[in-house]
């Protein structure tokens, strides 16, 4: 089965820096969430152990039906829903109830959503009054090339304005890295430049996303493997090398907490 690099593995050594970067917000979220927690786009469950321990009840929703079936078997005390989102409803078309959840966690998902306005509106709908939305996504400023798996990427103010249409309070933070992480980032940046210098017609920004996805994955895997062999930094990075920043515009990812 073809596996995209967009699904970052905890088992593949060259994916380690990205895996640790994606794990970090879950560690932070586990210190914040309680009560009834909904995760939109739970994936294979990178932070599931952390969230299920912090929540009174955990609900995960994802479009991958096979994955959802496996998670149901592994975590029988939690609820898992297979659905294409938005809106927030199960495959039978039954909407999740209004004012249900104390917290929503959705990490690195919104960049894949065509109707991002409905996505935020639906999150607002199912949260209880006073409930909180925890959302991360990549900062377009730090993107090294076009990612054809993403519908769009955001700058800090644009994301803040989108969430602010529905949520009266948005706490804007970021996820950034220490010197080790940023050294890896700069190595990655130089390596990507070497690969993209052949794109003299700038086709990465002109061709349809679907045509670029497989070439992007092949080059991305090649690049990650090259960086792993370079000097060992990729294997050494841990989630503790990432931090919450009060400067979202200057961070690798945004970490926004919106209150209903």
Short mmCIF file of C-alpha atoms in Angstrom, two decimals:
data_model
loop_
_atom_site.label_atom_id
_atom_site.label_comp_id
_atom_site.label_asym_id
_atom_site.label_seq_id
_atom_site.Cartn_x
_atom_site.Cartn_y
_atom_site.Cartn_z
CA UNK A 1 0.00 0.00 0.00
CA UNK A 2 1.36 3.45 -0.91
CA UNK A 3 2.15 5.49 2.16
CA UNK A 4 2.55 9.23 1.92
CA UNK A 5 5.21 11.09 3.87
CA UNK A 6 2.32 13.31 4.97
CA UNK A 7 1.49 10.49 7.42
CA UNK A 8 4.58 10.85 9.57
CA UNK A 9 5.63 7.61 11.22
CA UNK A 10 7.05 7.15 14.70
CA UNK A 11 8.81 4.03 13.40
CA UNK A 12 10.77 5.53 10.48
CA UNK A 13 14.03 7.07 11.69
CA UNK A 14 14.14 9.81 9.06
CA UNK A 15 10.66 10.97 10.12
CA UNK A 16 11.81 11.54 13.69
CA UNK A 17 12.13 15.37 13.68
CA UNK A 18 8.63 15.75 12.25
CA UNK A 19 7.18 13.09 14.55
CA UNK A 20 8.63 14.81 17.62
CA UNK A 21 7.37 18.19 16.38
CA UNK A 22 3.86 16.74 16.00
CA UNK A 23 4.01 14.93 19.34
CA UNK A 24 4.92 18.07 21.30
CA UNK A 25 1.47 19.77 21.10
CA UNK A 26 -0.14 16.61 22.47
CA UNK A 27 2.13 16.75 25.50
CA UNK A 28 1.02 20.35 26.01
CA UNK A 29 -2.64 19.54 25.36
CA UNK A 30 -2.61 16.79 27.98
CA UNK A 31 -1.88 19.45 30.62
CA UNK A 32 -4.85 21.54 29.45
CA UNK A 33 -7.77 19.31 28.47
CA UNK A 34 -10.31 17.62 30.75
CA UNK A 35 -13.91 16.43 30.65
CA UNK A 36 -15.30 15.42 27.26
CA UNK A 37 -12.64 15.76 24.56
CA UNK A 38 -13.12 15.52 20.80
CA UNK A 39 -10.15 15.08 18.50
CA UNK A 40 -10.86 16.03 14.89
CA UNK A 41 -8.50 14.12 12.61
CA UNK A 42 -7.15 11.67 15.17
CA UNK A 43 -5.13 9.74 12.57
CA UNK A 44 -3.37 6.65 13.87
CA UNK A 45 -3.43 8.05 17.38
CA UNK A 46 -0.11 9.82 17.92
CA UNK A 47 -1.38 11.52 21.08
CA UNK A 48 -4.20 9.17 21.95
CA UNK A 49 -2.63 7.74 25.11
CA UNK A 50 -1.98 11.25 26.43
CA UNK A 51 -5.46 12.57 25.63
CA UNK A 52 -7.39 9.54 26.88
CA UNK A 53 -5.59 9.76 30.21
CA UNK A 54 -6.38 13.46 30.56
CA UNK A 55 -10.03 13.26 29.44
CA UNK A 56 -13.04 11.86 31.24
CA UNK A 57 -14.16 10.66 27.83
CA UNK A 58 -12.36 10.82 24.49
CA UNK A 59 -13.99 10.88 21.05
CA UNK A 60 -11.89 10.66 17.90
CA UNK A 61 -13.11 11.37 14.39
CA UNK A 62 -11.25 10.58 11.16
CA UNK A 63 -12.08 9.75 7.55
CA UNK A 64 -10.04 6.51 7.51
CA UNK A 65 -12.63 3.79 8.18
CA UNK A 66 -10.09 0.96 8.60
CA UNK A 67 -8.10 3.02 11.07
CA UNK A 68 -11.21 3.92 13.05
CA UNK A 69 -12.20 0.24 13.24
CA UNK A 70 -8.74 -0.66 14.59
CA UNK A 71 -8.84 2.13 17.19
CA UNK A 72 -12.30 1.03 18.35
CA UNK A 73 -10.92 -2.42 19.07
CA UNK A 74 -7.81 -1.09 20.82
CA UNK A 75 -9.56 1.59 22.91
CA UNK A 76 -13.02 0.22 23.79
CA UNK A 77 -13.59 2.86 26.49
CA UNK A 78 -13.37 5.66 23.92
CA UNK A 79 -15.62 6.62 21.00
CA UNK A 80 -14.42 6.64 17.40
CA UNK A 81 -16.35 7.97 14.42
CA UNK A 82 -15.52 7.53 10.74
CA UNK A 83 -16.52 10.63 8.79
CA UNK A 84 -15.52 13.00 6.03
CA UNK A 85 -15.39 16.43 7.64
CA UNK A 86 -16.73 19.06 7.75
CA UNK A 87 -19.53 19.01 8.80
CA UNK A 88 -19.14 17.03 12.02
CA UNK A 89 -21.41 14.05 11.48
CA UNK A 90 -21.08 10.27 11.27
CA UNK A 91 -21.27 8.26 8.06
CA UNK A 92 -25.00 7.80 8.59
CA UNK A 93 -25.40 11.56 8.37
CA UNK A 94 -26.19 12.11 12.05
CA UNK A 95 -24.61 15.37 13.26
CA UNK A 96 -22.64 15.48 16.49
CA UNK A 97 -24.82 17.22 19.07
CA UNK A 98 -24.50 20.93 19.79
CA UNK A 99 -22.77 22.07 23.00
CA UNK A 100 -21.31 18.63 23.77
CA UNK A 101 -17.56 18.87 24.28
CA UNK A 102 -15.38 20.66 26.81
CA UNK A 103 -12.34 20.63 24.51
CA UNK A 104 -11.60 20.02 20.85
CA UNK A 105 -8.10 19.06 19.76
CA UNK A 106 -7.26 19.29 16.05
CA UNK A 107 -3.58 19.21 15.17
CA UNK A 108 -2.24 19.64 11.62
CA UNK A 109 -5.67 19.08 10.06
CA UNK A 110 -7.13 22.40 8.91
CA UNK A 111 -4.57 22.76 6.11
CA UNK A 112 -6.17 19.68 4.50
CA UNK A 113 -9.74 21.01 4.70
CA UNK A 114 -11.39 22.58 1.64
CA UNK A 115 -14.05 24.51 3.58
CA UNK A 116 -12.03 25.84 6.50
CA UNK A 117 -14.75 28.31 7.50
CA UNK A 118 -17.28 25.48 8.00
CA UNK A 119 -14.61 23.50 9.84
CA UNK A 120 -14.21 26.26 12.45
CA UNK A 121 -17.96 26.93 12.59
CA UNK A 122 -18.67 23.26 13.28
CA UNK A 123 -16.03 23.13 16.01
CA UNK A 124 -17.71 26.11 17.63
CA UNK A 125 -21.13 24.44 17.35
CA UNK A 126 -20.24 21.23 19.18
CA UNK A 127 -18.26 22.92 21.97
CA UNK A 128 -19.99 23.75 25.23
CA UNK A 129 -20.16 27.44 26.18
CA UNK A 130 -16.74 28.20 27.61
CA UNK A 131 -15.26 25.21 25.78
CA UNK A 132 -11.88 25.49 24.07
CA UNK A 133 -10.54 24.65 20.63
CA UNK A 134 -6.84 23.68 20.50
CA UNK A 135 -5.57 23.96 16.93
CA UNK A 136 -2.16 23.67 15.30
CA UNK A 137 -1.13 24.08 11.68
CA UNK A 138 2.05 24.90 9.80
CA UNK A 139 3.24 28.49 9.49
CA UNK A 140 3.45 29.25 5.77
CA UNK A 141 6.42 31.56 6.46
CA UNK A 142 8.56 28.52 7.30
CA UNK A 143 7.39 26.25 4.47
CA UNK A 144 10.31 25.29 2.23
CA UNK A 145 8.28 24.31 -0.80
CA UNK A 146 4.69 23.78 -1.86
CA UNK A 147 3.12 20.83 -0.08
CA UNK A 148 0.57 19.39 -2.54
CA UNK A 149 -1.20 17.52 0.24
CA UNK A 150 -2.24 20.86 1.73
CA UNK A 151 -5.25 22.74 0.37
CA UNK A 152 -3.75 25.94 1.78
CA UNK A 153 -1.37 27.19 4.45
CA UNK A 154 -1.78 30.22 6.71
CA UNK A 155 0.04 33.24 8.00
CA UNK A 156 -0.50 34.18 11.65
CA UNK A 157 -3.04 36.96 11.17
CA UNK A 158 -5.03 35.09 8.55
CA UNK A 159 -5.56 32.11 10.83
CA UNK A 160 -6.38 34.39 13.76
CA UNK A 161 -9.00 36.20 11.69
CA UNK A 162 -10.58 32.96 10.49
CA UNK A 163 -10.98 31.57 14.00
CA UNK A 164 -12.10 34.97 15.28
CA UNK A 165 -15.17 34.90 13.02
CA UNK A 166 -16.74 32.46 15.48
CA UNK A 167 -14.69 32.54 18.68
CA UNK A 168 -14.62 35.74 20.75
CA UNK A 169 -11.29 34.87 22.37
CA UNK A 170 -8.25 33.46 20.57
CA UNK A 171 -4.97 32.93 22.43
CA UNK A 172 -2.29 32.98 19.73
CA UNK A 173 0.87 31.00 20.42
CA UNK A 174 3.31 28.99 18.36
CA UNK A 175 5.42 25.84 18.40
CA UNK A 176 9.10 26.55 17.76
CA UNK A 177 12.37 24.72 18.21
CA UNK A 178 15.64 25.13 20.09
CA UNK A 179 19.04 25.49 18.43
CA UNK A 180 19.20 21.78 17.57
CA UNK A 181 15.82 21.90 15.83
CA UNK A 182 16.62 25.08 13.95
CA UNK A 183 19.99 23.70 12.82
CA UNK A 184 18.08 20.77 11.33
CA UNK A 185 15.61 23.21 9.75
CA UNK A 186 18.43 25.14 8.07
CA UNK A 187 19.99 21.89 6.81
CA UNK A 188 16.59 20.91 5.45
CA UNK A 189 16.20 24.31 3.81
CA UNK A 190 19.52 23.99 1.98
CA UNK A 191 18.79 20.43 0.94
CA UNK A 192 15.37 21.38 -0.46
CA UNK A 193 16.98 24.22 -2.44
CA UNK A 194 19.27 21.70 -4.12
CA UNK A 195 16.29 19.56 -5.11
CA UNK A 196 14.04 22.38 -6.29
CA UNK A 197 16.69 24.23 -8.30
CA UNK A 198 15.75 22.01 -11.25
CA UNK A 199 12.19 23.38 -11.21
CA UNK A 200 13.12 26.24 -13.53
CA UNK A 201 9.54 26.75 -14.67
CA UNK A 202 8.20 26.87 -11.08
CA UNK A 203 5.87 23.96 -11.83
CA UNK A 204 5.42 23.15 -8.14
CA UNK A 205 3.17 26.22 -7.91
CA UNK A 206 1.51 25.87 -11.32
CA UNK A 207 0.49 22.21 -11.60
CA UNK A 208 -2.62 20.74 -9.89
CA UNK A 209 -1.97 19.36 -6.42
CA UNK A 210 -2.85 15.77 -7.35
CA UNK A 211 -0.19 15.64 -10.07
CA UNK A 212 2.47 16.71 -7.58
CA UNK A 213 1.66 14.44 -4.64
CA UNK A 214 3.62 11.33 -5.65
CA UNK A 215 6.72 13.24 -6.90
CA UNK A 216 6.62 15.33 -3.72
CA UNK A 217 6.54 12.23 -1.53
CA UNK A 218 9.43 10.60 -3.41
CA UNK A 219 11.59 13.72 -3.10
CA UNK A 220 10.54 14.27 0.50
CA UNK A 221 11.56 10.73 1.48
CA UNK A 222 14.85 11.10 -0.39
CA UNK A 223 15.51 14.37 1.39
CA UNK A 224 14.68 13.03 4.87
CA UNK A 225 16.91 10.00 4.35
CA UNK A 226 19.75 12.23 3.18
CA UNK A 227 19.43 14.45 6.25
CA UNK A 228 19.36 11.43 8.56
CA UNK A 229 22.72 10.29 7.21
CA UNK A 230 24.26 13.77 7.33
CA UNK A 231 25.34 14.30 10.95
CA UNK A 232 22.90 12.49 13.24
CA UNK A 233 20.83 15.50 14.32
CA UNK A 234 17.62 14.04 12.86
CA UNK A 235 17.86 10.98 15.10
CA UNK A 236 18.69 13.02 18.21
CA UNK A 237 15.74 15.43 18.18
CA UNK A 238 13.16 14.86 20.92
CA UNK A 239 9.80 16.51 21.63
CA UNK A 240 11.54 18.32 24.50
CA UNK A 241 13.51 20.25 21.86
CA UNK A 242 10.28 22.05 20.90
CA UNK A 243 8.66 24.82 22.93
CA UNK A 244 5.56 27.00 23.15
CA UNK A 245 6.30 30.46 21.79
CA UNK A 246 4.46 33.76 22.32
CA UNK A 247 5.50 34.78 18.79
CA UNK A 248 3.28 32.73 16.43
CA UNK A 249 4.45 34.58 13.31
CA UNK A 250 8.03 33.58 14.13
CA UNK A 251 7.23 29.94 14.93
CA UNK A 252 7.34 26.77 12.86
CA UNK A 253 3.69 26.02 13.67
CA UNK A 254 0.79 27.94 15.10
CA UNK A 255 -0.76 26.78 18.39
CA UNK A 256 -4.03 28.67 18.87
CA UNK A 257 -6.47 28.16 21.74
CA UNK A 258 -9.93 29.60 21.07
CA UNK A 259 -12.66 29.90 23.71
CA UNK A 260 -16.36 29.76 22.94
#
